[in-house]
């Protein structure tokens, strides 16, 4: 006779690091559901460029801005500086469907995501390394796609 709890004993435990990556992705996705995402402090000398996002309360950027910010964040964590520089110098975000007015939000989201990942690396004393940070970004991207409504006019 099997107990309703037998499946718990038979299942494999989830390694703590895998659980941490899932939990961080969940928390970041929750933070990204707000616009702008929460910041602990805004240093006007360093981040003053982003002040309009907090003072003027512009509307939430389109999902494409989040996608592109994740792309840039991946490149930064992979140290693909040439790809990043080419993208920004040649305004490739315009080719990806973003408007010139999306640039500030794109840069802010990119900076926010990278800072979150580097802060996690510091908080874990280097146990969460860049490849794991990229895994988290992949998970965030997948979660954001789950919560985004389909484009208008598209029937599923």
CSV table of N, CA and C in Angstrom, one decimal:
chain,number,residue,atom,x,y,z
A,1,UNK,N,0.8,-1.2,0.0
A,1,UNK,CA,0.0,0.0,0.0
A,1,UNK,C,0.9,1.2,0.0
A,2,UNK,N,0.6,2.2,-0.9
A,2,UNK,CA,1.4,3.3,-1.0
A,2,UNK,C,0.7,4.5,-0.2
A,3,UNK,N,1.6,5.3,0.3
A,3,UNK,CA,1.1,6.5,1.1
A,3,UNK,C,1.1,7.6,0.1
A,4,UNK,N,0.3,8.6,0.4
A,4,UNK,CA,0.2,9.8,-0.4
A,4,UNK,C,1.5,10.6,-0.4
A,5,UNK,N,2.4,10.3,0.6
A,5,UNK,CA,3.7,11.0,0.8
A,5,UNK,C,4.8,10.2,0.2
A,6,UNK,N,4.6,9.1,-0.4
A,6,UNK,CA,5.7,8.3,-0.9
A,6,UNK,C,6.5,9.0,-2.0
A,7,UNK,N,5.7,9.8,-2.8
A,7,UNK,CA,6.4,10.5,-3.9
A,7,UNK,C,7.4,11.5,-3.4
A,8,UNK,N,7.2,12.0,-2.2
A,8,UNK,CA,8.2,13.0,-1.6
A,8,UNK,C,9.5,12.3,-1.2
A,9,UNK,N,9.4,11.0,-0.7
A,9,UNK,CA,10.5,10.3,-0.4
A,9,UNK,C,11.3,9.8,-1.6
A,10,UNK,N,10.6,9.6,-2.7
A,10,UNK,CA,11.2,9.1,-3.9
A,10,UNK,C,11.8,10.2,-4.8
A,11,UNK,N,11.3,11.4,-4.6
A,11,UNK,CA,11.8,12.6,-5.4
A,11,UNK,C,13.2,12.9,-4.9
A,12,UNK,N,14.0,13.4,-5.9
A,12,UNK,CA,15.4,13.8,-5.6
A,12,UNK,C,15.3,15.2,-5.0
A,13,UNK,N,16.2,15.5,-4.0
A,13,UNK,CA,16.2,16.8,-3.4
A,13,UNK,C,16.8,17.8,-4.4
A,14,UNK,N,16.3,19.0,-4.3
A,14,UNK,CA,16.8,20.1,-5.2
A,14,UNK,C,18.0,20.7,-4.5
A,15,UNK,N,19.2,20.7,-5.3
A,15,UNK,CA,20.3,21.4,-4.7
A,15,UNK,C,20.0,22.8,-4.3
A,16,UNK,N,20.6,23.2,-3.2
A,16,UNK,CA,20.3,24.5,-2.6
A,16,UNK,C,20.7,25.7,-3.6
A,17,UNK,N,21.7,25.5,-4.4
A,17,UNK,CA,22.1,26.5,-5.4
A,17,UNK,C,21.0,26.6,-6.5
A,18,UNK,N,20.5,25.5,-6.9
A,18,UNK,CA,19.4,25.6,-7.9
A,18,UNK,C,18.2,26.3,-7.3
A,19,UNK,N,17.9,26.0,-6.1
A,19,UNK,CA,16.8,26.7,-5.4
A,19,UNK,C,17.0,28.2,-5.3
A,20,UNK,N,18.3,28.5,-5.0
A,20,UNK,CA,18.6,30.0,-4.9
A,20,UNK,C,18.4,30.7,-6.2
A,21,UNK,N,18.9,30.0,-7.3
A,21,UNK,CA,18.7,30.7,-8.6
A,21,UNK,C,17.3,30.9,-9.0
A,22,UNK,N,16.4,29.9,-8.7
A,22,UNK,CA,15.0,30.0,-8.9
A,22,UNK,C,14.4,31.1,-8.1
A,23,UNK,N,14.7,31.2,-6.8
A,23,UNK,CA,14.2,32.2,-5.9
A,23,UNK,C,14.6,33.6,-6.4
A,24,UNK,N,15.9,33.8,-6.7
A,24,UNK,CA,16.3,35.1,-7.2
A,24,UNK,C,15.6,35.5,-8.4
A,25,UNK,N,15.4,34.6,-9.4
A,25,UNK,CA,14.7,34.9,-10.6
A,25,UNK,C,13.2,35.3,-10.3
A,26,UNK,N,12.6,34.6,-9.3
A,26,UNK,CA,11.3,34.9,-9.0
A,26,UNK,C,11.2,36.3,-8.4
A,27,UNK,N,12.2,36.7,-7.5
A,27,UNK,CA,12.2,38.0,-6.8
A,27,UNK,C,12.5,39.1,-7.9
A,28,UNK,N,13.4,38.9,-8.8
A,28,UNK,CA,13.7,39.9,-9.8
A,28,UNK,C,12.5,40.1,-10.7
A,29,UNK,N,11.8,39.0,-11.1
A,29,UNK,CA,10.6,39.2,-11.9
A,29,UNK,C,9.6,40.0,-11.2
A,30,UNK,N,9.4,39.7,-9.9
A,30,UNK,CA,8.5,40.5,-9.1
A,30,UNK,C,8.9,42.0,-9.1
A,31,UNK,N,10.2,42.3,-8.9
A,31,UNK,CA,10.6,43.7,-8.9
A,31,UNK,C,10.4,44.3,-10.2
A,32,UNK,N,10.6,43.5,-11.3
A,32,UNK,CA,10.4,44.1,-12.7
A,32,UNK,C,9.0,44.3,-13.0
A,33,UNK,N,8.1,43.8,-12.2
A,33,UNK,CA,6.6,44.0,-12.5
A,33,UNK,C,6.3,45.5,-12.1
A,34,UNK,N,7.1,46.1,-11.3
A,34,UNK,CA,6.9,47.5,-11.0
A,34,UNK,C,7.7,48.4,-12.0
A,35,UNK,N,7.2,49.6,-12.2
A,35,UNK,CA,8.0,50.5,-13.0
A,35,UNK,C,8.1,51.9,-12.2
A,36,UNK,N,9.3,52.3,-12.1
A,36,UNK,CA,10.6,51.6,-12.3
A,36,UNK,C,10.8,50.6,-11.2
A,37,UNK,N,11.6,49.6,-11.4
A,37,UNK,CA,11.9,48.6,-10.4
A,37,UNK,C,12.6,49.3,-9.2
A,38,UNK,N,12.4,48.7,-8.0
A,38,UNK,CA,12.9,49.4,-6.8
A,38,UNK,C,14.4,49.5,-6.8
A,39,UNK,N,14.9,50.7,-6.4
A,39,UNK,CA,16.3,50.9,-6.1
A,39,UNK,C,16.5,51.3,-4.7
A,40,UNK,N,17.6,50.9,-4.1
A,40,UNK,CA,17.8,51.2,-2.7
A,40,UNK,C,18.2,52.7,-2.5
A,41,UNK,N,19.0,53.2,-3.4
A,41,UNK,CA,19.3,54.6,-3.4
A,41,UNK,C,19.8,55.0,-4.8
A,42,UNK,N,19.6,56.3,-5.1
A,42,UNK,CA,19.9,56.8,-6.4
A,42,UNK,C,21.0,57.9,-6.2
A,43,UNK,N,22.2,57.5,-6.5
A,43,UNK,CA,23.3,58.5,-6.4
A,43,UNK,C,23.3,59.4,-7.6
A,44,UNK,N,22.9,60.7,-7.4
A,44,UNK,CA,22.7,61.6,-8.5
A,44,UNK,C,24.0,61.9,-9.3
A,45,UNK,N,25.1,61.7,-8.6
A,45,UNK,CA,26.4,61.9,-9.4
A,45,UNK,C,26.6,60.7,-10.4
A,46,UNK,N,26.3,59.5,-10.0
A,46,UNK,CA,26.5,58.4,-10.8
A,46,UNK,C,25.3,58.1,-11.6
A,47,UNK,N,24.1,58.0,-11.0
A,47,UNK,CA,22.9,57.6,-11.7
A,47,UNK,C,22.0,58.8,-12.0
A,48,UNK,N,22.5,60.0,-12.0
A,48,UNK,CA,21.6,61.2,-12.2
A,48,UNK,C,21.0,61.1,-13.6
A,49,UNK,N,21.6,60.5,-14.5
A,49,UNK,CA,21.0,60.3,-15.9
A,49,UNK,C,19.6,59.7,-15.8
A,50,UNK,N,19.4,58.8,-14.8
A,50,UNK,CA,18.2,58.1,-14.7
A,50,UNK,C,17.1,58.8,-13.8
A,51,UNK,N,17.5,60.0,-13.3
A,51,UNK,CA,16.6,60.7,-12.4
A,51,UNK,C,15.2,61.0,-13.1
A,52,UNK,N,15.1,61.3,-14.4
A,52,UNK,CA,13.8,61.5,-15.0
A,52,UNK,C,12.8,60.3,-14.8
A,53,UNK,N,13.4,59.1,-14.8
A,53,UNK,CA,12.6,57.9,-14.6
A,53,UNK,C,11.9,57.9,-13.2
A,54,UNK,N,12.5,58.5,-12.3
A,54,UNK,CA,11.9,58.6,-10.9
A,54,UNK,C,11.1,59.8,-10.6
A,55,UNK,N,11.5,60.9,-11.3
A,55,UNK,CA,10.9,62.2,-11.0
A,55,UNK,C,9.7,62.5,-11.9
A,56,UNK,N,9.8,62.0,-13.1
A,56,UNK,CA,8.7,62.4,-14.1
A,56,UNK,C,7.7,61.2,-14.2
A,57,UNK,N,8.0,60.1,-13.7
A,57,UNK,CA,7.1,58.9,-13.7
A,57,UNK,C,6.6,58.6,-15.2
A,58,UNK,N,7.5,58.3,-16.1
A,58,UNK,CA,7.0,57.9,-17.4
A,58,UNK,C,6.3,56.6,-17.4
A,59,UNK,N,5.6,56.3,-18.5
A,59,UNK,CA,4.9,55.0,-18.5
A,59,UNK,C,5.8,53.8,-18.6
A,60,UNK,N,5.3,52.7,-18.2
A,60,UNK,CA,6.1,51.5,-18.2
A,60,UNK,C,6.6,51.2,-19.7
A,61,UNK,N,7.9,50.8,-19.8
A,61,UNK,CA,8.3,50.5,-21.2
A,61,UNK,C,7.7,49.2,-21.7
A,62,UNK,N,7.8,49.1,-23.0
A,62,UNK,CA,7.2,47.9,-23.7
A,62,UNK,C,8.0,46.7,-23.3
A,63,UNK,N,7.4,45.5,-23.5
A,63,UNK,CA,8.2,44.3,-23.3
A,63,UNK,C,9.4,44.2,-24.1
A,64,UNK,N,9.5,44.8,-25.3
A,64,UNK,CA,10.7,44.7,-26.1
A,64,UNK,C,11.8,45.4,-25.4
A,65,UNK,N,11.6,46.4,-24.6
A,65,UNK,CA,12.7,47.1,-23.9
A,65,UNK,C,13.3,46.2,-22.9
A,66,UNK,N,12.4,45.4,-22.2
A,66,UNK,CA,12.9,44.4,-21.2
A,66,UNK,C,13.7,43.4,-21.9
A,67,UNK,N,13.3,42.9,-23.0
A,67,UNK,CA,14.0,41.9,-23.8
A,67,UNK,C,15.4,42.4,-24.2
A,68,UNK,N,15.4,43.6,-24.7
A,68,UNK,CA,16.7,44.2,-25.1
A,68,UNK,C,17.6,44.5,-23.9
A,69,UNK,N,17.1,44.9,-22.8
A,69,UNK,CA,17.9,45.1,-21.6
A,69,UNK,C,18.5,43.8,-21.1
A,70,UNK,N,17.7,42.7,-21.2
A,70,UNK,CA,18.2,41.4,-20.8
A,70,UNK,C,19.4,41.0,-21.8
A,71,UNK,N,19.2,41.3,-23.1
A,71,UNK,CA,20.3,41.0,-24.0
A,71,UNK,C,21.5,41.7,-23.7
A,72,UNK,N,21.4,43.0,-23.4
A,72,UNK,CA,22.6,43.8,-23.0
A,72,UNK,C,23.2,43.3,-21.7
A,73,UNK,N,22.4,42.9,-20.8
A,73,UNK,CA,22.9,42.4,-19.5
A,73,UNK,C,23.6,41.1,-19.7
A,74,UNK,N,23.1,40.2,-20.5
A,74,UNK,CA,23.9,39.0,-20.8
A,74,UNK,C,25.2,39.3,-21.4
A,75,UNK,N,25.3,40.2,-22.3
A,75,UNK,CA,26.6,40.6,-22.9
A,75,UNK,C,27.5,41.1,-21.9
A,76,UNK,N,27.0,41.9,-21.0
A,76,UNK,CA,27.9,42.5,-20.0
A,76,UNK,C,28.4,41.4,-19.1
A,77,UNK,N,27.6,40.5,-18.7
A,77,UNK,CA,28.0,39.4,-17.8
A,77,UNK,C,29.0,38.4,-18.5
A,78,UNK,N,28.8,38.3,-19.8
A,78,UNK,CA,29.7,37.5,-20.6
A,78,UNK,C,31.0,38.2,-21.0
A,79,UNK,N,31.0,39.5,-20.7
A,79,UNK,CA,32.1,40.4,-21.1
A,79,UNK,C,32.3,40.5,-22.6
A,80,UNK,N,31.1,40.5,-23.3
A,80,UNK,CA,31.1,40.7,-24.7
A,80,UNK,C,31.0,42.2,-25.0
A,81,UNK,N,32.0,42.9,-24.7
A,81,UNK,CA,32.0,44.3,-24.8
A,81,UNK,C,31.9,44.9,-26.2
A,82,UNK,N,32.5,44.1,-27.1
A,82,UNK,CA,32.4,44.6,-28.5
A,82,UNK,C,31.0,44.5,-29.0
A,83,UNK,N,30.3,43.5,-28.7
A,83,UNK,CA,28.8,43.4,-29.1
A,83,UNK,C,28.0,44.5,-28.4
A,84,UNK,N,28.3,44.7,-27.2
A,84,UNK,CA,27.6,45.8,-26.4
A,84,UNK,C,27.8,47.1,-27.1
A,85,UNK,N,29.1,47.4,-27.3
A,85,UNK,CA,29.5,48.7,-27.9
A,85,UNK,C,28.9,48.9,-29.3
A,86,UNK,N,29.0,47.8,-30.1
A,86,UNK,CA,28.4,47.9,-31.4
A,86,UNK,C,26.9,48.2,-31.4
A,87,UNK,N,26.2,47.5,-30.5
A,87,UNK,CA,24.8,47.7,-30.3
A,87,UNK,C,24.4,49.1,-30.0
A,88,UNK,N,25.1,49.7,-29.0
A,88,UNK,CA,24.8,51.0,-28.6
A,88,UNK,C,25.3,52.1,-29.6
A,89,UNK,N,26.5,51.9,-30.0
A,89,UNK,CA,27.1,52.9,-31.0
A,89,UNK,C,26.3,53.0,-32.2
A,90,UNK,N,25.8,51.9,-32.7
A,90,UNK,CA,25.0,51.9,-34.0
A,90,UNK,C,23.5,51.9,-33.8
A,91,UNK,N,23.1,52.1,-32.5
A,91,UNK,CA,21.7,52.2,-32.2
A,91,UNK,C,20.9,51.0,-32.7
A,92,UNK,N,21.4,49.8,-32.5
A,92,UNK,CA,20.8,48.6,-32.9
A,92,UNK,C,19.4,48.4,-32.3
A,93,UNK,N,19.2,49.0,-31.1
A,93,UNK,CA,17.9,48.9,-30.5
A,93,UNK,C,16.8,49.4,-31.4
A,94,UNK,N,17.1,50.4,-32.3
A,94,UNK,CA,16.1,50.9,-33.2
A,94,UNK,C,15.7,49.8,-34.2
A,95,UNK,N,16.7,49.0,-34.6
A,95,UNK,CA,16.5,47.9,-35.5
A,95,UNK,C,15.6,46.8,-34.9
A,96,UNK,N,15.6,46.8,-33.5
A,96,UNK,CA,14.9,45.7,-32.8
A,96,UNK,C,13.5,46.2,-32.4
A,97,UNK,N,13.1,47.4,-32.9
A,97,UNK,CA,11.7,47.8,-32.7
A,97,UNK,C,11.6,48.8,-31.6
A,98,UNK,N,12.6,49.3,-31.0
A,98,UNK,CA,12.5,50.3,-29.9
A,98,UNK,C,12.6,51.7,-30.5
A,99,UNK,N,12.0,52.6,-29.8
A,99,UNK,CA,12.0,54.0,-30.2
A,99,UNK,C,13.2,54.7,-29.6
A,100,UNK,N,13.6,55.8,-30.2
A,100,UNK,CA,14.7,56.6,-29.6
A,100,UNK,C,14.4,57.0,-28.1
A,101,UNK,N,13.2,57.2,-27.8
A,101,UNK,CA,12.8,57.5,-26.4
A,101,UNK,C,12.9,56.4,-25.5
A,102,UNK,N,13.1,55.2,-26.0
A,102,UNK,CA,13.2,54.0,-25.1
A,102,UNK,C,14.7,53.8,-24.6
A,103,UNK,N,15.6,54.6,-25.1
A,103,UNK,CA,17.0,54.4,-24.7
A,103,UNK,C,17.3,54.6,-23.2
A,104,UNK,N,16.7,55.6,-22.6
A,104,UNK,CA,16.9,55.8,-21.2
A,104,UNK,C,16.4,54.6,-20.3
A,105,UNK,N,15.2,54.1,-20.6
A,105,UNK,CA,14.7,52.9,-19.9
A,105,UNK,C,15.5,51.7,-20.2
A,106,UNK,N,16.0,51.5,-21.4
A,106,UNK,CA,16.8,50.4,-21.8
A,106,UNK,C,18.1,50.4,-21.0
A,107,UNK,N,18.7,51.5,-20.9
A,107,UNK,CA,20.0,51.6,-20.2
A,107,UNK,C,19.8,51.4,-18.7
A,108,UNK,N,18.7,52.0,-18.2
A,108,UNK,CA,18.4,51.8,-16.8
A,108,UNK,C,18.2,50.4,-16.4
A,109,UNK,N,17.3,49.7,-17.2
A,109,UNK,CA,17.0,48.3,-16.9
A,109,UNK,C,18.3,47.4,-17.0
A,110,UNK,N,19.1,47.7,-18.0
A,110,UNK,CA,20.3,47.0,-18.2
A,110,UNK,C,21.2,47.2,-16.9
A,111,UNK,N,21.4,48.4,-16.5
A,111,UNK,CA,22.2,48.7,-15.4
A,111,UNK,C,21.6,48.1,-14.1
A,112,UNK,N,20.3,48.2,-14.0
A,112,UNK,CA,19.7,47.6,-12.8
A,112,UNK,C,19.9,46.1,-12.7
A,113,UNK,N,19.7,45.4,-13.9
A,113,UNK,CA,19.9,43.9,-13.9
A,113,UNK,C,21.3,43.5,-13.6
A,114,UNK,N,22.3,44.2,-14.2
A,114,UNK,CA,23.7,43.9,-13.9
A,114,UNK,C,24.0,44.1,-12.5
A,115,UNK,N,23.6,45.3,-11.9
A,115,UNK,CA,23.9,45.6,-10.5
A,115,UNK,C,23.3,44.5,-9.6
A,116,UNK,N,22.0,44.1,-9.9
A,116,UNK,CA,21.4,43.0,-9.1
A,116,UNK,C,22.3,41.7,-9.1
A,117,UNK,N,22.8,41.4,-10.3
A,117,UNK,CA,23.5,40.1,-10.5
A,117,UNK,C,24.9,40.3,-9.7
A,118,UNK,N,25.6,41.4,-9.9
A,118,UNK,CA,26.9,41.6,-9.3
A,118,UNK,C,26.7,41.7,-7.8
A,119,UNK,N,25.6,42.3,-7.3
A,119,UNK,CA,25.3,42.3,-5.9
A,119,UNK,C,25.1,40.9,-5.3
A,120,UNK,N,24.4,40.1,-6.1
A,120,UNK,CA,24.2,38.7,-5.7
A,120,UNK,C,25.6,38.0,-5.6
A,121,UNK,N,26.4,38.2,-6.5
A,121,UNK,CA,27.8,37.6,-6.5
A,121,UNK,C,28.5,38.0,-5.2
A,122,UNK,N,28.4,39.3,-4.9
A,122,UNK,CA,29.1,39.8,-3.7
A,122,UNK,C,28.5,39.2,-2.4
A,123,UNK,N,27.1,39.2,-2.4
A,123,UNK,CA,26.4,38.7,-1.2
A,123,UNK,C,26.7,37.2,-0.9
A,124,UNK,N,27.0,36.5,-2.0
A,124,UNK,CA,27.3,35.1,-1.8
A,124,UNK,C,28.8,34.8,-1.8
A,125,UNK,N,29.5,35.9,-1.6
A,125,UNK,CA,31.0,35.8,-1.6
A,125,UNK,C,31.6,35.0,-2.8
A,126,UNK,N,31.0,35.3,-3.9
A,126,UNK,CA,31.5,34.7,-5.1
A,126,UNK,C,31.0,33.3,-5.5
A,127,UNK,N,30.1,32.8,-4.7
A,127,UNK,CA,29.6,31.4,-5.0
A,127,UNK,C,28.7,31.4,-6.2
A,128,UNK,N,28.0,32.5,-6.4
A,128,UNK,CA,27.2,32.7,-7.6
A,128,UNK,C,28.1,33.4,-8.6
A,129,UNK,N,28.5,32.7,-9.6
A,129,UNK,CA,29.4,33.2,-10.6
A,129,UNK,C,28.6,33.7,-11.8
A,130,UNK,N,29.3,34.3,-12.8
A,130,UNK,CA,28.7,34.8,-13.9
A,130,UNK,C,27.8,33.8,-14.7
A,131,UNK,N,28.3,32.6,-15.0
A,131,UNK,CA,27.4,31.7,-15.7
A,131,UNK,C,26.1,31.4,-15.0
A,132,UNK,N,26.1,31.4,-13.7
A,132,UNK,CA,24.9,31.2,-12.9
A,132,UNK,C,24.0,32.5,-13.0
A,133,UNK,N,24.7,33.6,-13.0
A,133,UNK,CA,23.9,34.9,-13.2
A,133,UNK,C,23.2,34.9,-14.5
A,134,UNK,N,23.9,34.4,-15.5
A,134,UNK,CA,23.2,34.4,-16.9
A,134,UNK,C,22.0,33.4,-16.8
A,135,UNK,N,22.2,32.3,-16.1
A,135,UNK,CA,21.1,31.4,-15.9
A,135,UNK,C,19.9,32.1,-15.3
A,136,UNK,N,20.2,32.9,-14.3
A,136,UNK,CA,19.1,33.7,-13.6
A,136,UNK,C,18.4,34.6,-14.6
A,137,UNK,N,19.2,35.3,-15.4
A,137,UNK,CA,18.6,36.2,-16.4
A,137,UNK,C,17.7,35.4,-17.4
A,138,UNK,N,18.2,34.2,-17.8
A,138,UNK,CA,17.4,33.3,-18.6
A,138,UNK,C,16.0,33.0,-18.0
A,139,UNK,N,16.1,32.7,-16.7
A,139,UNK,CA,14.9,32.4,-16.0
A,139,UNK,C,13.9,33.6,-15.9
A,140,UNK,N,14.5,34.8,-15.6
A,140,UNK,CA,13.7,36.0,-15.6
A,140,UNK,C,13.1,36.3,-16.9
A,141,UNK,N,13.8,36.1,-18.0
A,141,UNK,CA,13.3,36.3,-19.3
A,141,UNK,C,12.1,35.4,-19.6
A,142,UNK,N,12.2,34.1,-19.2
A,142,UNK,CA,11.2,33.1,-19.4
A,142,UNK,C,9.9,33.5,-18.5
A,143,UNK,N,10.2,34.0,-17.3
A,143,UNK,CA,9.1,34.4,-16.4
A,143,UNK,C,8.3,35.6,-17.0
A,144,UNK,N,9.1,36.5,-17.5
A,144,UNK,CA,8.5,37.8,-18.0
A,144,UNK,C,7.7,37.4,-19.3
A,145,UNK,N,8.1,36.5,-20.0
A,145,UNK,CA,7.3,36.1,-21.2
A,145,UNK,C,6.0,35.4,-20.8
A,146,UNK,N,6.0,34.7,-19.7
A,146,UNK,CA,4.8,34.1,-19.2
A,146,UNK,C,3.7,35.1,-18.8
A,147,UNK,N,4.2,36.2,-18.2
A,147,UNK,CA,3.2,37.2,-17.7
A,147,UNK,C,2.9,38.3,-18.7
A,148,UNK,N,3.6,38.3,-19.8
A,148,UNK,CA,3.3,39.3,-20.9
A,148,UNK,C,2.0,38.9,-21.6
A,149,UNK,N,1.1,39.9,-21.9
A,149,UNK,CA,0.0,39.5,-22.7
A,149,UNK,C,0.4,39.4,-24.2
A,150,UNK,N,-0.3,38.6,-25.0
A,150,UNK,CA,0.1,38.5,-26.4
A,150,UNK,C,-0.2,39.8,-27.1
A,151,UNK,N,0.6,40.1,-28.2
A,151,UNK,CA,0.3,41.4,-28.9
A,151,UNK,C,-1.2,41.5,-29.3
A,152,UNK,N,-1.7,42.7,-29.3
A,152,UNK,CA,-3.1,42.9,-29.6
A,152,UNK,C,-3.3,42.5,-31.0
A,153,UNK,N,-4.5,41.9,-31.2
A,153,UNK,CA,-4.9,41.4,-32.6
A,153,UNK,C,-4.5,40.0,-32.8
A,154,UNK,N,-3.7,39.4,-31.9
A,154,UNK,CA,-3.2,38.1,-32.1
A,154,UNK,C,-4.2,37.1,-31.4
A,155,UNK,N,-4.7,36.2,-32.1
A,155,UNK,CA,-5.6,35.2,-31.5
A,155,UNK,C,-4.9,33.9,-31.3
A,156,UNK,N,-4.9,33.4,-30.1
A,156,UNK,CA,-4.3,32.1,-29.8
A,156,UNK,C,-5.2,31.0,-29.8
